[in-house]
Every structure is written in structure tokens, then in C-alpha cells.
Short mmCIF file of C-alpha atoms in Angstrom, two decimals:
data_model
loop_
_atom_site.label_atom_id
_atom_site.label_comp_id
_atom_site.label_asym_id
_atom_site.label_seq_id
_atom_site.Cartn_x
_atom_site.Cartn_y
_atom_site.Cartn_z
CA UNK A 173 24.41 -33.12 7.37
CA UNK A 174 23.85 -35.35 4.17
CA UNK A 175 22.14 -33.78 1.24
CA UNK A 176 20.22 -36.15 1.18
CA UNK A 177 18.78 -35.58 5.28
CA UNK A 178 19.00 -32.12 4.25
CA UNK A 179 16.62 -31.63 1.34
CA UNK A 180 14.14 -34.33 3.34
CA UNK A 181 14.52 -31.68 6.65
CA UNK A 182 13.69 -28.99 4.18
CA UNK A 183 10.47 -31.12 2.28
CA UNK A 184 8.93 -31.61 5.86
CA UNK A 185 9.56 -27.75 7.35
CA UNK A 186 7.70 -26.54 3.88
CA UNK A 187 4.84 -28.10 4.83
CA UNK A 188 4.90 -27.07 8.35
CA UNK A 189 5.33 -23.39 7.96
CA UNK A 190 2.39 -23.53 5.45
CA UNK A 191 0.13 -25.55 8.51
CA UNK A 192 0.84 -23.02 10.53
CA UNK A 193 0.02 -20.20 8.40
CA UNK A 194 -3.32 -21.72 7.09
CA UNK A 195 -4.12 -22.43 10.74
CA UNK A 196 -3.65 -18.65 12.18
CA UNK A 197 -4.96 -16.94 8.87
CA UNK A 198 -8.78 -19.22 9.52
CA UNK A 199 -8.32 -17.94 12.82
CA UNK A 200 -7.16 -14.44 12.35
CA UNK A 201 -8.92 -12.75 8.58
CA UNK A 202 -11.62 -11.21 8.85
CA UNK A 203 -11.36 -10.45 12.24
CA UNK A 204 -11.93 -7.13 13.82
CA UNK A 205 -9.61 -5.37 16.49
CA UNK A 206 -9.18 -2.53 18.16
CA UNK A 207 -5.77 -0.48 18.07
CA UNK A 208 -3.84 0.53 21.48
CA UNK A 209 -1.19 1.91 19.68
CA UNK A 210 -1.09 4.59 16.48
CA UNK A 211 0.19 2.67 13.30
CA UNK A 212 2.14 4.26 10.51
CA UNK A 213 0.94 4.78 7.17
CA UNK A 214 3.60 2.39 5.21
CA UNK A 215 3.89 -1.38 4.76
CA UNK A 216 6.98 -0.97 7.27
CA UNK A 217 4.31 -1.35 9.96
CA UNK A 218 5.61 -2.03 13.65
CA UNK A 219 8.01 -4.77 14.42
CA UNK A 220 7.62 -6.50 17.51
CA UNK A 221 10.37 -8.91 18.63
CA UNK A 222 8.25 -11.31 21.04
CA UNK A 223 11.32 -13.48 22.15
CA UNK A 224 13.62 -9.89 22.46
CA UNK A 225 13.96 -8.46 25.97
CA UNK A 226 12.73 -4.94 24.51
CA UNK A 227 10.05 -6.30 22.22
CA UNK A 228 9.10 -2.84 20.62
CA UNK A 229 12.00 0.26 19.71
CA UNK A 230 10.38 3.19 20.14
CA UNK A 231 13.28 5.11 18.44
CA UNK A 232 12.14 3.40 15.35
CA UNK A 233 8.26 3.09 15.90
CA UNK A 234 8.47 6.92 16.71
CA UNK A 235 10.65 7.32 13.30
CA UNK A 236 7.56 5.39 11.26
CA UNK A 237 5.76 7.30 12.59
CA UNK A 238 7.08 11.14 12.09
CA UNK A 239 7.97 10.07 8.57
CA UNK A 240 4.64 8.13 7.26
CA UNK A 241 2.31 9.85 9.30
CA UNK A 242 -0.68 7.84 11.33
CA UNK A 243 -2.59 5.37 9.07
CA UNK A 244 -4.68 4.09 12.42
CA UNK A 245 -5.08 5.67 15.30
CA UNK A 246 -5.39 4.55 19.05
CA UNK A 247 -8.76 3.23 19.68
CA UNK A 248 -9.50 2.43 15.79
CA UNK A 249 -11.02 -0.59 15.05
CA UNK A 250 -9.62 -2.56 12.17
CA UNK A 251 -10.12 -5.96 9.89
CA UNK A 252 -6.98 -8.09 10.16
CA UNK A 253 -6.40 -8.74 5.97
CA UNK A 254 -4.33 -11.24 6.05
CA UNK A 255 -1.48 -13.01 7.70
CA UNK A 256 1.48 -14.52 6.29
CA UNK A 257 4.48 -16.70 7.88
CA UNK A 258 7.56 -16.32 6.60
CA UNK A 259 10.87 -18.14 7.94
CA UNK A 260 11.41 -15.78 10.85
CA UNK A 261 8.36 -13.53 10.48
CA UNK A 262 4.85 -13.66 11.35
CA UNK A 263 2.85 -10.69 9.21
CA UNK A 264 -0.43 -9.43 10.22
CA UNK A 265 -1.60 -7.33 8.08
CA UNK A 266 -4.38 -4.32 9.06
CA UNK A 267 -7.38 -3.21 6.69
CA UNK A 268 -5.27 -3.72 4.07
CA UNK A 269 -1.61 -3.96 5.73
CA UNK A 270 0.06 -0.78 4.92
CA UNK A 271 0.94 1.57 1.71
CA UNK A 272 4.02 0.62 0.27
CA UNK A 273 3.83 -3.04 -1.89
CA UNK A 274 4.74 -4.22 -4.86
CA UNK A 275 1.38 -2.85 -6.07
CA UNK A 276 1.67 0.90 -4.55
CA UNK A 277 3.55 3.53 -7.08
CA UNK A 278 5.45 5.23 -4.12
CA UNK A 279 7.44 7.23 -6.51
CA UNK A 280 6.58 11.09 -6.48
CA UNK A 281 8.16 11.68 -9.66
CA UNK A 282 6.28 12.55 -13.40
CA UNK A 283 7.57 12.42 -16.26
CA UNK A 284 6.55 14.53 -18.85
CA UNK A 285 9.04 14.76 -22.03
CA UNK A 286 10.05 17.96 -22.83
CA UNK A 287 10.52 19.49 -26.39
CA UNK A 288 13.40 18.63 -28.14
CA UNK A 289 14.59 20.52 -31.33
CA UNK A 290 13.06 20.36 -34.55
CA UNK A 291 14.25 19.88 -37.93
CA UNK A 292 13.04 23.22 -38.83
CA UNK A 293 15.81 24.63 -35.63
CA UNK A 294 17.99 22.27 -36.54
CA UNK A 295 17.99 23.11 -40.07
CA UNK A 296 17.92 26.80 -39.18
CA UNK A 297 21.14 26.56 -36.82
CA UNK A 298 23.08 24.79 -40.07
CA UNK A 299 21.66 27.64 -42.77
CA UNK A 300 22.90 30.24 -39.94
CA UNK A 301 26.36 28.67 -39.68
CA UNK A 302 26.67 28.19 -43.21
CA UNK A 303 25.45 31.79 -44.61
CA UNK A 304 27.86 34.10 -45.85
CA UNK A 305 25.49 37.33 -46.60
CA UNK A 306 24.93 39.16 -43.52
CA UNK A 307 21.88 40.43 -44.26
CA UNK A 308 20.42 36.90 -45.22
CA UNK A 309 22.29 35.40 -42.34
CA UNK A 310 20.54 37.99 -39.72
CA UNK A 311 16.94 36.68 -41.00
CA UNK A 312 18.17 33.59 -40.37
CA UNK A 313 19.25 34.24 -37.03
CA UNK A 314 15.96 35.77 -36.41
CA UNK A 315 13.83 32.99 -37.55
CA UNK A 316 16.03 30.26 -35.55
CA UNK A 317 15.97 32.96 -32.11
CA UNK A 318 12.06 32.91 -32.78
CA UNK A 319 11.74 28.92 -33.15
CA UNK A 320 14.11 28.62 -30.01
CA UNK A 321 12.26 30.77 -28.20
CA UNK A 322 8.68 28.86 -28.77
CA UNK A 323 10.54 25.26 -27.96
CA UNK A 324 11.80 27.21 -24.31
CA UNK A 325 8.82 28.55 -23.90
CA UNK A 326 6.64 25.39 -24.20
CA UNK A 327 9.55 23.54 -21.82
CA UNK A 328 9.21 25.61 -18.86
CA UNK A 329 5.54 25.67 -19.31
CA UNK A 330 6.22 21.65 -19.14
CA UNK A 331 8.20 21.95 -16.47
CA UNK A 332 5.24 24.30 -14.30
CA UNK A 333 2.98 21.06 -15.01
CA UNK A 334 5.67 18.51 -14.06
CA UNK A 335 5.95 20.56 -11.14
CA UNK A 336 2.22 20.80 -10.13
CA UNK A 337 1.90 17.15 -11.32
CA UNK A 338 4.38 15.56 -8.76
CA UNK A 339 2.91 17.66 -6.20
CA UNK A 340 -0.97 16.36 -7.05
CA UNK A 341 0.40 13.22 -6.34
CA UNK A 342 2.64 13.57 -3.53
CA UNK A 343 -0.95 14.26 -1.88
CA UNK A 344 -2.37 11.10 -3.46
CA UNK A 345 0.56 9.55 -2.06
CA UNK A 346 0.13 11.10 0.94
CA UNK A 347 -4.03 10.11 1.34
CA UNK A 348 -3.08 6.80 0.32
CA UNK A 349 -0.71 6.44 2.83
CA UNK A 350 -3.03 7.41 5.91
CA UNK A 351 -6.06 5.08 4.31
CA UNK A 352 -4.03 1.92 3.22
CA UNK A 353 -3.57 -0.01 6.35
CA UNK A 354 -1.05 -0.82 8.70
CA UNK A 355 0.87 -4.30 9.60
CA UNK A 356 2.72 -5.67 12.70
CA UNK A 357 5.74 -8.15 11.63
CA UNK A 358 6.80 -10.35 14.67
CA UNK A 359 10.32 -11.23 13.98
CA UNK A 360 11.38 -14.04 15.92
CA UNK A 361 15.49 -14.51 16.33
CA UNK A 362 16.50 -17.80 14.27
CA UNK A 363 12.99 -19.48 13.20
CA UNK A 364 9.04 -18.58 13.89
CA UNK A 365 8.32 -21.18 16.65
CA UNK A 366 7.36 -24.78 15.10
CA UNK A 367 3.46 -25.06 15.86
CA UNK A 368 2.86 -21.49 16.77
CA UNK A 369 -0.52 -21.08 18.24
CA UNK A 370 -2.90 -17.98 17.83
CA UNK A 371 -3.08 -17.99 21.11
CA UNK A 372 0.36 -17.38 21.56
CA UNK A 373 0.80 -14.61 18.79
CA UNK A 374 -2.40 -12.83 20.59
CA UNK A 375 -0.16 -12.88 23.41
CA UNK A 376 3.03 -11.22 21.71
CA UNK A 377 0.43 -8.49 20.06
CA UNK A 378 -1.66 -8.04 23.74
CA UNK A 379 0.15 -4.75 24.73
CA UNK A 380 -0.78 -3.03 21.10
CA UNK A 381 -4.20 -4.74 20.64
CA UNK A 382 -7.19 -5.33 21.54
CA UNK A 383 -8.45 -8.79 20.68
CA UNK A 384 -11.69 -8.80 22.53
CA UNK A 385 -13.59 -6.55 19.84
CA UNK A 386 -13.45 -9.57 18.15
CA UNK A 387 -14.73 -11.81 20.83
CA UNK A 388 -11.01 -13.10 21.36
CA UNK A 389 -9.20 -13.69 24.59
CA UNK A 390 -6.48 -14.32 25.79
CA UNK A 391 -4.77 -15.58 29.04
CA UNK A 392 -1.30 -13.71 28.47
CA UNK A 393 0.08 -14.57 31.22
CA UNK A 394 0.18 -18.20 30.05
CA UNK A 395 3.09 -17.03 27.94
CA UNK A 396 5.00 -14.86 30.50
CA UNK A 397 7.90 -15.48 32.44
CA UNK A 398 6.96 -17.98 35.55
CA UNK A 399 7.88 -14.80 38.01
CA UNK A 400 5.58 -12.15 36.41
CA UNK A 401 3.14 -15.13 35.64
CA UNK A 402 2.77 -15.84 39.47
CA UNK A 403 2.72 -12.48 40.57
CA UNK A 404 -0.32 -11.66 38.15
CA UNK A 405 -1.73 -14.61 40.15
CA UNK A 406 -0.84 -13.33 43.38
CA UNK A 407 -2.78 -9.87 43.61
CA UNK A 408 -4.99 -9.65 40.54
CA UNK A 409 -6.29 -6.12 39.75
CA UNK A 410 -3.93 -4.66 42.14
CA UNK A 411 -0.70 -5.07 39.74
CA UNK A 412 0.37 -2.44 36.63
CA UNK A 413 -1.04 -3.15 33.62
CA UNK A 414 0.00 -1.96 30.32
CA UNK A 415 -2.75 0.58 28.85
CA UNK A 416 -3.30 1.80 32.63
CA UNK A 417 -3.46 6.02 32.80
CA UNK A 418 -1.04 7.74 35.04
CA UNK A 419 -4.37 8.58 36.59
CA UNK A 420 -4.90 5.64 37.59
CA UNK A 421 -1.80 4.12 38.34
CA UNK A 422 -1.47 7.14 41.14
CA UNK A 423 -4.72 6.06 42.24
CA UNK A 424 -3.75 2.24 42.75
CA UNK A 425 -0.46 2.88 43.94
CA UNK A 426 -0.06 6.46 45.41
CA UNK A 427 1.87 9.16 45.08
CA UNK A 428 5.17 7.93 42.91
CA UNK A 429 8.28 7.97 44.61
CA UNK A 430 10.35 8.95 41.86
CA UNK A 431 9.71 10.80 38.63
CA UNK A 432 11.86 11.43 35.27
CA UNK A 433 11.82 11.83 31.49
CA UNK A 434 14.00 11.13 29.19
CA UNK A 435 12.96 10.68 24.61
CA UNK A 436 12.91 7.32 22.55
CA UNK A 437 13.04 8.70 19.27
CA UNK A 438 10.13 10.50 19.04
CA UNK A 439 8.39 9.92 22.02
CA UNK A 440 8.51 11.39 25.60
CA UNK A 441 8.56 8.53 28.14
CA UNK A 442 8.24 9.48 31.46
CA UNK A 443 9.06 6.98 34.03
CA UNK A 444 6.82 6.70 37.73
CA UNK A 445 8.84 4.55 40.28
CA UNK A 446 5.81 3.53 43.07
CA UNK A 447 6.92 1.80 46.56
CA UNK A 448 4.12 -0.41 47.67
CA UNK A 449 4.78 -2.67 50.95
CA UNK A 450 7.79 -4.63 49.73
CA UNK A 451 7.86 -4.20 45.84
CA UNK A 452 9.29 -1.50 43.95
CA UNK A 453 6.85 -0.78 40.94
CA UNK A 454 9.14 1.17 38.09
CA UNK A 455 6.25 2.28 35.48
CA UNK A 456 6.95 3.72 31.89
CA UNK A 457 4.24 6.47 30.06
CA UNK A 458 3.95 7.43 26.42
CA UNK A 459 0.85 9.55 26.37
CA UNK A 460 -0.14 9.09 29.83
CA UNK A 461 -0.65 5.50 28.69
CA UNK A 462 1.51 2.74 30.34
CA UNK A 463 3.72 0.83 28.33
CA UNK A 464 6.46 -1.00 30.23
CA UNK A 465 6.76 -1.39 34.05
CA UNK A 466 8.70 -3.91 36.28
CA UNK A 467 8.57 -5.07 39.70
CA UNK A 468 11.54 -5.77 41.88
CA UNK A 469 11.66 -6.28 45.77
CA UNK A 470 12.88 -3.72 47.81
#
């Protein structure tokens, strides 16, 4: 491509990416929703790859999790802050989006000097080394000892407070953490789709939220695969749905025909495989809750 082409391509898709971002932020901040899933304390967040055949890992959401603890809980309603479009990123950032920017001191260190010699030790140490009387040099010796011991003392009573200080804020780091937000990042393989719609990201975030605490809906099945489109169409409220209990998956579809566990990261999935006329219903559980299932025909 000419340099020329090039930079124009580039002028245009600048524009573009900023269209689409204004558009979905008016839509989006200052919008409340409600959380299916527990977010982690960090400005990590939980990536969700919408165009991925696994959109969520588990091994790493259960990772986030364990090591920033819960920021927002299941059920918790939150303010989407702000959202931001990057080249292959959509952000959308939760009651504040997560601890851990540019603006957050995550460092659990304090520094507090400690003593260093004085002239008086310093001088002392020379007079001792230089002294030729041993009874002048042994009051010498005793004066630096005494001076050296006051500068040790005062470090490790430095170091107790550097000690207890990093630990204070550990815990501020740690409160901050759980009361700073939480963020989803779609990351889309190559390029954010030209002319994404809200719509459409509403769809990629239906199986962790709740849009319809703030009087949002939407059709996702509009943005499924034409099979699992038309079979939503086919028997509605008699098909799996993500966010269904085991309770009442047994209850819609019987007594499962097959049960296991196995761990993704860490969570405990267990998987219910239901046989219902023709289809073969294979349903996975993180909680009790449903999070994946598939049908297939017998």
C-alpha cells in the first residue's frame, strides 16, 4: 500500500473508532447494572473474547479473583464509569473500573531513611584508630560504642515503623482494592468491529450482566449463531439458559443423565448432561449457576 493510501486509511479509521466510542459511552455512563458474575478488585477486570469460541477462561477469571479478592459481588448493582475503545478493545469500566491505574499507588513499600553516621562517629572511629595511649584510646572506644549504639538503636526502631507502616497500607491497599470498581475488556481478535453497536456489546456482556436494571434489553439471540438462534425460537422457555440453578434445570429437564466435575483454575465446574426427546442438553455449573451448555442431537 502507498504511504500516501496508507496515512489517508489511517486519518479516516481515527475518526471512526472515536464515533464509535462517543456513541456507546452516551449510551452506556451513567448507567446502572446488575452483576451475574463476582468481579475482582484490580483494573485487570474480566476479559471476555466475544468472537473466541471460549469467550471467558475461568483459569484466569478464577486467578483474578483468588489474588485481588471480590470488588463486586453477584447480584451488586453498579454505575458503568466509563467506556473506552481502543484498537482491539472495548473497556467498560464499573463504579469506577477497578484499583490499579496510573493514579492508584499499588506499591506496599515505605520508605523511611534510616540513620546514617554522624560526624561526631565518624570523627570518633578516626580519633580511635589514630590514638596511641591506651587509656585515652579506651574512652574513645567507649564514647564511639555509645554513639553507635544510639544510631542502631534509633534504626531498628525505624525499621519496627517501616514495618508497621507497609502493613497499614497493605490494608489500605487492600480496602481500596475491594471498593474501587471493576472493568470488563472485550478483546476482539484483529480490530473492534467497524460500527459496533451497543446493542451488540450488551450481547457479548449478556451472560455476566444484567442490563435490564437499567431499563436495557436486549434480543441476544440476534447476535448468535443461526443454529442456537433458531432453536431459541423453536421452544422458548423450555431451552437452558445461562444463570438457570441446577434446581431448576432438573426441574425443566429431569433427572441428568450424566454427572462429573472436573476445576478451571479456581472454580469447580460440574457438568449435567440431560436427554430430552431427541437433543442431548450438556450443561456446565459454577455455583449451582449455569454458565455454558450445548445442544447436540442424539
Amino acid at each position: 500500500m502507498a504511504p500516501c493510501a496508507a496515512a489517508i486509511l489511517m486519518a479516516l479509521a481515527a475518526p471512526a473508532a472515536a464515533q464509535n466510542e462517543d456513541a456507546l459511552r452516551s449510551f452506556f455512563e451513567g448507567k446502572r447494572v446488575a452483576l451475574k458474575i463476582d468481579m475482582p478488585g484490580t483494573s485487570d477486570g474480566v476479559d471476555v473474547r466475544p468472537d473466541a469460541g471460549r469467550a471467558l477462561d475461568y483459569r484466569q477469571y478464577g486467578d483474578r479473583l483468588k489474588t485481588y479478592g471480590v470488588a463486586l459481588r453477584a447480584g451488586d448493582s453498579a454505575a458503568v464509569t466509563l467506556v473506552k475503545v481502543k484498537k482491539d478493545l472495548i473497556e467498560v469500566q464499573l463504579s469506577g473500573g477497578g484499583f490499579g491505574t496510573f493514579r492508584d499507588d499499588s506499591s506496599s513499600s515505605v520508605s523511611i531513611p534510616s540513620v546514617q553516621k554522624s560526624d561526631r562517629e565518624k570523627e570518633l572511629e578516626k580519633s580511635v584508630r589514630e590514638e596511641t595511649d591506651p587509656r585515652r584510646k579506651r574512652e574513645l572506644r567507649e564514647q564511639l560504642e555509645d554513639v553507635r549504639n544510639r544510631r542502631e538503636r534509633e534504626n531498628r526502631r525505624i525499621d519496627v515503623e517501616r514495618i508497621w507502616a507497609e502493613e497499614r497500607k497493605k490494608e489500605r491497599i487492600a480496602w481500596e482494592r475491594l471498593h474501587g470498581g471493576s472493568r470488563f475488556n472485550l478483546r476482539y481478535s484483529g480490530a473492534v468491529p467497524a460500527g459496533i453497536r451497543p446493542e451488540e456489546v450488551m450481547a457479548a456482556l449478556a451472560e455476566y450482566v444484567d442490563f435490564s436494571a437499567a431499563g436495557l434489553e436486549t434480543r441476544t439471540e440476534d447476535f448468535l449463531p443461526d443454529a442456537a438462534a433458531a432453536d431459541s425460537r423453536l421452544s422458548p422457555g423450555n431451552l437452558p439458559r445461562k444463570g438457570m440453578t441446577r434446581a431448576e434445570a432438573e426441574r425443566e429437564f429431569g433427572s441428568p443423565t450424566e454427572v462429573s466435575d472436573h476445576r478451571e483454575g479456581g472454580l469447580a465446574v460440574t457438568t449435567l448432561v440431560f436427554v430430552r426427546d431427541e437433543q442431548r442438553i450438556a450443561t456446565e455449573f459454577v455455583e449451582d449457576v449455569m454458565v455454558r451448555y450445548t445442544i447436540t442431537s442424539k
